[in-house]
Coordinates of C-alpha atoms in Angstrom, one line a residue:
X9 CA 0.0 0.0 0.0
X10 CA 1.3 3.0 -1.4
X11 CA 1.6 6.3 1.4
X12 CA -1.5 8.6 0.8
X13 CA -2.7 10.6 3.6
X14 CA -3.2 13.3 2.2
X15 CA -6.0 11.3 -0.1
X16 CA -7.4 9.7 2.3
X17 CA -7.9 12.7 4.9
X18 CA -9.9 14.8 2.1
X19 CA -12.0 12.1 0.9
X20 CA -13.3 12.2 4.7
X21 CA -13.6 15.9 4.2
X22 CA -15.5 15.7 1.0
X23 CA -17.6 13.1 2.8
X24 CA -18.0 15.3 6.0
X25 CA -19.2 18.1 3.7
X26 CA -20.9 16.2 1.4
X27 CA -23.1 14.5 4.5
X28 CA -24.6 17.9 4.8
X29 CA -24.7 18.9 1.3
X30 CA -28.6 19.6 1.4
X31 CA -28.2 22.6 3.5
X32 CA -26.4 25.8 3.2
X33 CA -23.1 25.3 4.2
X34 CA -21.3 28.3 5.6
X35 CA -17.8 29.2 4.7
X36 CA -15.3 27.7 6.4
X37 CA -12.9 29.9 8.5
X38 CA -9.2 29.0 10.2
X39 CA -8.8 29.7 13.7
X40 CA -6.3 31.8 14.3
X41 CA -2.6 30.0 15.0
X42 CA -1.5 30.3 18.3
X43 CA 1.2 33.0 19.2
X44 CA 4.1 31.9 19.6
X45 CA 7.2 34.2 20.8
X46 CA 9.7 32.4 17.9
X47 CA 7.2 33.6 15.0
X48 CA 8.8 36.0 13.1
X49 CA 5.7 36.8 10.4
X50 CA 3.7 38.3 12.7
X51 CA 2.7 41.7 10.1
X52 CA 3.3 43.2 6.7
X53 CA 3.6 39.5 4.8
X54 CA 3.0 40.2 0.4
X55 CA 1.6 37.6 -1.8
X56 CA 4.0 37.6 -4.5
X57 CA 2.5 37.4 -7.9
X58 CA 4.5 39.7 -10.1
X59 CA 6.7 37.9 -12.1
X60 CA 10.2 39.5 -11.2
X61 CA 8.9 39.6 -7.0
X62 CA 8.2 35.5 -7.3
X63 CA 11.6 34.8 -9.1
X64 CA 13.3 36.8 -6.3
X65 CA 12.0 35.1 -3.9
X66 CA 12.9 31.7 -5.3
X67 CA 16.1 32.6 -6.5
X68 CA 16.7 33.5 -2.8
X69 CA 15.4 29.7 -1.7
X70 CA 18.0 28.3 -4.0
X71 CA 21.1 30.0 -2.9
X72 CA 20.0 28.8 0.9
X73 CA 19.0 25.0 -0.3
X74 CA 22.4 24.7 -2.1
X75 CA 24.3 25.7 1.3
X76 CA 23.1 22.4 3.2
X77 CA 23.0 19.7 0.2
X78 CA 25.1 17.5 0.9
X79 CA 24.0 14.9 -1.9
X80 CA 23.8 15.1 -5.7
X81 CA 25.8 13.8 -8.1
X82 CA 28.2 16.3 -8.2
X83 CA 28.1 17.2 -4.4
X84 CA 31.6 17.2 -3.1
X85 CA 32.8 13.7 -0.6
X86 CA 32.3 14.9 2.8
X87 CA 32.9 13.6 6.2
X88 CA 30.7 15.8 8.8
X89 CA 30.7 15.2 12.5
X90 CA 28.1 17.0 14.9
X91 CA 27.2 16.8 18.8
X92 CA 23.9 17.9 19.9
X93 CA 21.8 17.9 23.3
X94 CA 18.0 17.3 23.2
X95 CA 15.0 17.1 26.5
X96 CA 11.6 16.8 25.8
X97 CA 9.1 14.1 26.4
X98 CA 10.5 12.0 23.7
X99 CA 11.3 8.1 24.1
X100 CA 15.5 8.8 23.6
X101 CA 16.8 12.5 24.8
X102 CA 20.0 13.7 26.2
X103 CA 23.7 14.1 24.9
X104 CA 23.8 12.7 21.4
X105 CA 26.7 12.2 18.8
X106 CA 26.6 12.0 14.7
X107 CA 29.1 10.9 12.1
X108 CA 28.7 10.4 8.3
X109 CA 30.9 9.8 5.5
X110 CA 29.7 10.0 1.8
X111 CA 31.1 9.4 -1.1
X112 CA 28.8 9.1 -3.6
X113 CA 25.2 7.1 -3.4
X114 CA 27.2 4.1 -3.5
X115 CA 29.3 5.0 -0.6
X116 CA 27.6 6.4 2.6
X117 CA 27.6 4.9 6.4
X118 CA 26.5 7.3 9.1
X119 CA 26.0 6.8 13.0
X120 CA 24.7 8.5 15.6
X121 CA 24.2 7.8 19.0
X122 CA 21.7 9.3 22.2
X123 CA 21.1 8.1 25.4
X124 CA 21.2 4.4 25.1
X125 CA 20.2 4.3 21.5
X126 CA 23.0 3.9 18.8
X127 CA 22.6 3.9 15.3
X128 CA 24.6 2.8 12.1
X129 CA 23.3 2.9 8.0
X130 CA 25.8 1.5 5.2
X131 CA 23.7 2.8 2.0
X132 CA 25.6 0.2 -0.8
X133 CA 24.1 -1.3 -3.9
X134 CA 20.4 0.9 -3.6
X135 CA 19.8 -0.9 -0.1
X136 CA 20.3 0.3 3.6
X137 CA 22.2 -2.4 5.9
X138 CA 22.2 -2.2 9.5
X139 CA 23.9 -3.5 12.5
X140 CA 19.8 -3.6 14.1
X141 CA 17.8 -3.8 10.9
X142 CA 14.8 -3.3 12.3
X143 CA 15.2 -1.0 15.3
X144 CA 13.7 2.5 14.7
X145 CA 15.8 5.6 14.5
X146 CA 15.1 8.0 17.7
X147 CA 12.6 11.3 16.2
X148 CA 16.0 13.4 18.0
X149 CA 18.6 11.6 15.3
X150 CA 16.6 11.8 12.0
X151 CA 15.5 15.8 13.6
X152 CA 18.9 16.4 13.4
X153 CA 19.7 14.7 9.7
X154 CA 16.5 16.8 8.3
X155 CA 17.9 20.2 9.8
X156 CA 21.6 19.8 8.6
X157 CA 20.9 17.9 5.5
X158 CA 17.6 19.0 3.7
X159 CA 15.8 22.0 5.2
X160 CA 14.9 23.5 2.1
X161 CA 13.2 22.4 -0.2
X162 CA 12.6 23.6 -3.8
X163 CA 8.7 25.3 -4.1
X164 CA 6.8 23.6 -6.8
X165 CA 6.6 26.5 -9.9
X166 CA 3.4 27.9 -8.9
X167 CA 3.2 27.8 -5.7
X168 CA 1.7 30.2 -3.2
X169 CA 4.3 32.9 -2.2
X170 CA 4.3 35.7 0.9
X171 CA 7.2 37.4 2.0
X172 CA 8.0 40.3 4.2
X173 CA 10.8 41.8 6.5
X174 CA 12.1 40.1 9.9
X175 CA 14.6 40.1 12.1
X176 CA 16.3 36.9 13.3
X177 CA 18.8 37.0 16.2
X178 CA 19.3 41.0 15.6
X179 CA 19.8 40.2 11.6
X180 CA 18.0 41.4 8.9
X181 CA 16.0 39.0 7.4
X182 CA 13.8 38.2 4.6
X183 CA 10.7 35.8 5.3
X184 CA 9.4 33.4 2.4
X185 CA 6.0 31.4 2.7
X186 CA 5.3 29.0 0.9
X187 CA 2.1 27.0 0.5
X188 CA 0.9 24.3 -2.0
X189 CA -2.8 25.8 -2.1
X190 CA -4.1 28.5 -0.1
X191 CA -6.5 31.5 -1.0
X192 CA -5.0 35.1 -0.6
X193 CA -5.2 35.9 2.5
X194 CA -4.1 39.5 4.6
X195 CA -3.0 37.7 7.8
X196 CA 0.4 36.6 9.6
X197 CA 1.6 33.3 9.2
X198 CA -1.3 30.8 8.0
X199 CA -1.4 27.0 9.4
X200 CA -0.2 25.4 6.2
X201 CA 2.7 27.5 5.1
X202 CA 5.9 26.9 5.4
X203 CA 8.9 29.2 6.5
X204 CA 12.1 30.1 5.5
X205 CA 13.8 33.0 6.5
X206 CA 17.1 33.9 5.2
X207 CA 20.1 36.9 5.1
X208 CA 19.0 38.8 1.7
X209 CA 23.1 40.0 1.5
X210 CA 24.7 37.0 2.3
X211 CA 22.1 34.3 1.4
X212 CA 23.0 32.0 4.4
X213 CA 19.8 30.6 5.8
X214 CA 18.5 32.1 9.5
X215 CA 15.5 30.2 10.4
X216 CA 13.6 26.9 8.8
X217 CA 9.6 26.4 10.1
X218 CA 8.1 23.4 8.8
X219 CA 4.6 24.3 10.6
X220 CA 3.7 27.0 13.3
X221 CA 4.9 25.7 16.4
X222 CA 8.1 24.6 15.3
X223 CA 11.3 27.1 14.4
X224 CA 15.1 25.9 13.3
X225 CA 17.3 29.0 14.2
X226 CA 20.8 29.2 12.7
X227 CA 23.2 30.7 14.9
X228 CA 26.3 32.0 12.0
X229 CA 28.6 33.5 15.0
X230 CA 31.2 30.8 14.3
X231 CA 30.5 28.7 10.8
X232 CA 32.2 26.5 8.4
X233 CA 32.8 26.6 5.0
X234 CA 33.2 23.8 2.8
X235 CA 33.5 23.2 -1.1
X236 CA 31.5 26.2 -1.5
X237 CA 29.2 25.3 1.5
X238 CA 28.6 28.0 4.7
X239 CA 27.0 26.3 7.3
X240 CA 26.0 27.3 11.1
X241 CA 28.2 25.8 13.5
X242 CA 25.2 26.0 16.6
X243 CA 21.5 25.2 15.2
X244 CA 18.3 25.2 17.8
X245 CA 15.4 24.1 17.5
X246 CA 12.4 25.1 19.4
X247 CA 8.8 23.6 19.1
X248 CA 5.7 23.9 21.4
X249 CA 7.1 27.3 22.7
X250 CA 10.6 26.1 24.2
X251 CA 13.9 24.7 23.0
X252 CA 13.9 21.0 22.5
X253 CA 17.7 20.6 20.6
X254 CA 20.5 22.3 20.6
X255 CA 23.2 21.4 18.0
X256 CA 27.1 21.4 17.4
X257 CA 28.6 21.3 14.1
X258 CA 31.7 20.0 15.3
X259 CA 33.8 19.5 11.9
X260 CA 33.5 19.2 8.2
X261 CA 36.0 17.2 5.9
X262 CA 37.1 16.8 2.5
X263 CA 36.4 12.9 2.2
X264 CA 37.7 12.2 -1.9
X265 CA 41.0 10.2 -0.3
X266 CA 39.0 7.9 1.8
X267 CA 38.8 4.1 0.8
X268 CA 35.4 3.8 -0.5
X269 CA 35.5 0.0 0.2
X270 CA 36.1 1.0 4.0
X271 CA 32.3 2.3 3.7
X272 CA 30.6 -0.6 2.0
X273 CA 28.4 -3.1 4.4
X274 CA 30.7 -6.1 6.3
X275 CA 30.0 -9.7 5.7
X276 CA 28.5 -9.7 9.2
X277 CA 26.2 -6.9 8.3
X278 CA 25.0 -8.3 5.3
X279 CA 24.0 -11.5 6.7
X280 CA 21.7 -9.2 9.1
X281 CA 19.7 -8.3 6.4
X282 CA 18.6 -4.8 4.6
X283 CA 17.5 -2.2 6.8
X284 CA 15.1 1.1 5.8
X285 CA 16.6 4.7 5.4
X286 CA 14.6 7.8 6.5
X287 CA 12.7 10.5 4.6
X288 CA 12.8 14.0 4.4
X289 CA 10.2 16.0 6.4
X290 CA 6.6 15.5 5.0
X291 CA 3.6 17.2 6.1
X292 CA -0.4 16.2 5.7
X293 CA -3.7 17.0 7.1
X294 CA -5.8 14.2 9.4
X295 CA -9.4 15.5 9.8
X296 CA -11.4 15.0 12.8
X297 CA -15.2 14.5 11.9
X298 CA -17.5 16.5 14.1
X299 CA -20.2 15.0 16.0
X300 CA -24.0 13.9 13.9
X301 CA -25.8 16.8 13.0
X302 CA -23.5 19.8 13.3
X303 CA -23.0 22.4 10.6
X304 CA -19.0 22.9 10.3
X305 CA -18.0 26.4 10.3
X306 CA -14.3 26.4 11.4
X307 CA -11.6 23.8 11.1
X308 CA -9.3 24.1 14.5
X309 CA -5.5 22.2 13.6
X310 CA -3.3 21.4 16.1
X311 CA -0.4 20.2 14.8
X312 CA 2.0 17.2 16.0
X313 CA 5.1 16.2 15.1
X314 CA 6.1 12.1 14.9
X315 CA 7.9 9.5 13.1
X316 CA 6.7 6.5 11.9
X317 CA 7.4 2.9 10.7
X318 CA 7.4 1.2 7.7
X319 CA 4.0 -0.2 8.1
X320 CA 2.6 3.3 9.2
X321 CA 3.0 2.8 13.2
X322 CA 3.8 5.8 15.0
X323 CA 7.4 5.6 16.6
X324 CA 7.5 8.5 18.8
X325 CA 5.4 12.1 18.5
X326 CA 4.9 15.7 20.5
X327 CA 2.8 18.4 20.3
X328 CA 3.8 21.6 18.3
X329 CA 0.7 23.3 20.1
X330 CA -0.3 23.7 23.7
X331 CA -2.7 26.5 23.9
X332 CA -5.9 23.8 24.5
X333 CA -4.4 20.9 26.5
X334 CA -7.7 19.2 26.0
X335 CA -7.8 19.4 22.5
X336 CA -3.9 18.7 22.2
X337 CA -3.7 15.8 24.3
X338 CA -6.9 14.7 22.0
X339 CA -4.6 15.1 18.6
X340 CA -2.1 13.1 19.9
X341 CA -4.1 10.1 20.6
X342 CA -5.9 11.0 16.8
X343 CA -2.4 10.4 15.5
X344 CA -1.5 7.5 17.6
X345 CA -4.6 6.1 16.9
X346 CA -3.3 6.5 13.0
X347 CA -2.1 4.2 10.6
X348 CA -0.8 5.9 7.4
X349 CA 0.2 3.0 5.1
X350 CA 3.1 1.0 4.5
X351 CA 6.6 2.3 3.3
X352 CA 10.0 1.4 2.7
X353 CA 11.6 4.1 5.0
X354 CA 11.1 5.5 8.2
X355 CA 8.8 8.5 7.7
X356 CA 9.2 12.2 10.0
X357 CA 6.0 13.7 9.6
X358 CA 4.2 17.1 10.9
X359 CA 0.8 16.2 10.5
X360 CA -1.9 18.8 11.0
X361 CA -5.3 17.3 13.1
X362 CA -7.9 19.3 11.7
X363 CA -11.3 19.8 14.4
X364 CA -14.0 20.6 12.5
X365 CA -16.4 22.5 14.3
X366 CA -19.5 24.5 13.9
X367 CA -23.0 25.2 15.3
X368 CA -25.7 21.7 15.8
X369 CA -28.3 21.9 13.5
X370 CA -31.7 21.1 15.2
X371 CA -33.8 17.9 14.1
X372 CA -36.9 19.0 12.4
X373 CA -39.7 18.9 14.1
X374 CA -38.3 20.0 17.8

């Protein structure tokens, strides 16, 4: 079964909608997002739709992309090495360690290690090996491969854009939503944009927000350059108002003179069996019908962050929202509750549980 949750979630919208399809249905309105004090689009965000604004704009989310892609065909061999310290109310926090060496698609082993958890992936021959081949990857380690290794991610061509002026850690800053359908709208940051907000001179990315509730801050007092690279030596990332990591950048090395046999998979592991990789950051809506009889008028998201397994279990998940514990503590059993079809990777997800609400519509005849 293929990974659709996206399909699934607005057939049961159509159907929710389509239950009541007799009456006059209202518009539906958003509820406001939360605030939160790490929000930087807060006032004066443009939709971009001149021509010469959007290409800007993109242009601008290229030069910050290419600064933390690491792999490509013609992406330099690296060998990276980062520390990083995580609490929260995950299943694996603490001091944690992370090593990778890549050569090519063909040549690429990585560990990582936090609390008791440790971690190693030989990528050889289009397969993952493993000295565990079945044990999960803690939320914390793959968080930490998905901020240094693919924040940005190229827009589709028309997608919705809003930008305006910030100012991240005392630096000037220009803010880019994007969205993959949303009407215009005059408001600060919406629930299903995206957020990317980066130097204008210098192009160096300052702050990566999946969904509201959850802010990657760059921190370029001390950096590293590499082959063309500039990368933040200290990343944190904050979610449901307060920090949960904190990461090092602790070295990054030219790798071209390493053996590339020392990186293929042992005998040993081999005989262990293929293992599953990890995927880049995805995010998709999970409605929540409302109870028989009521006429939906606003759709209430909270969102929650998790990771899941290949058959579409949830591994470990927290909250980016916390202004309604009830209705928090409510998405969070929605999403463990979840199944979201089988894969071939471990997934990281930000999935946004969608209340729809509304006024109860009175039986005829009472």
């Amino acid at each position: 079964m293929r990974f659709r949750p996206f399909v699934v979630s607005l057939l049961s919208f159509v159907f929710v909608l389509g239950a009541s399809a007799q009456q006059a249905q209202p518009q539906l309105s958003w509820a406001p997002v939360p605030f939160d004090a790490n929000e930087p689009s807060t006032s004066g965000l443009k939709v971009l739709t001149n021509p010469q604004e959007r290409s800007a704009a993109l242009q601008l989310l290229d030069r910050a992309r290419q600064n933390y892609t690491f792999y490509g065909p013609h992406t330099p061999a690296f060998t990276m090495k980062l520390s990083f310290t995580s609490n929260g109310p995950l299943q694996y926090e603490g001091q944690g360690t992370m090593q990778e060496t890549w050569m090519g698609y063909g040549a690429d082993r990585w560990s990582a290690r936090i609390g008791s958890a440790e971690t190693l992936r030989v990528a050889f021959a289009r397969r993952m090996w493993s000295d565990n081949p079945a044990a999960p990857v803690p939320m914390r380690v793959q968080m930490a491969r998905s901020t240094l290794l693919w924040p940005v991610v190229n827009p589709r061509p028309r997608v919705m854009l809003r930008a305006g002026a910030a100012t991240i850690q005392g630096k000037a800053a220009m803010c880019i939503l994007t969205s993959e359908s949303m009407p215009l709208v005059d408001q600060p940051r919406h629930w299903v944009e995206k957020e990317y907000c980066i130097d204008p001179e210098g192009g160096n990315l300052l702050l990566w927000s999946e969904a509201p509730g959850h802010y990657v801050v760059y921190d370029y007092t001390t950096s590293t350059e590499f082959q063309g690279h500039v990368i933040a030596n200290d990343i944190s990332i904050y979610e449901g108002g307060g920090r949960v990591m904190q990461l090092h950048v602790d070295s990054i090395q030219d790798a071209s003179g390493a053996n590339a046999d020392s990186l293929h998979p042992t005998p040993q592991l081999v005989a262990k069996g293929p293992s599953f990789g990890l995927t880049q950051p995805m995010k998709f809506p999970l409605l929540i019908p409302p109870s028989q009889g009521t006429v939906v008028t606003t759709i209430q998201p909270v969102f929650i962050h998790a990771t899941f397994d290949k058959n579409g279990h949830v591994i470990e998940a927290e909250p980016l929202q916390n202004a309604n514990p009830e209705l928090t503590a409510k998405a969070m059993e929605a999403v463990k509750n979840s199944n979201q079809g089988e894969g071939i990777a471990q997934r990281e997800a930000f999935i946004d549980v969608e209340f729809l609400s509304g006024t109860q519509q009175v039986a005829a005849g009472h």
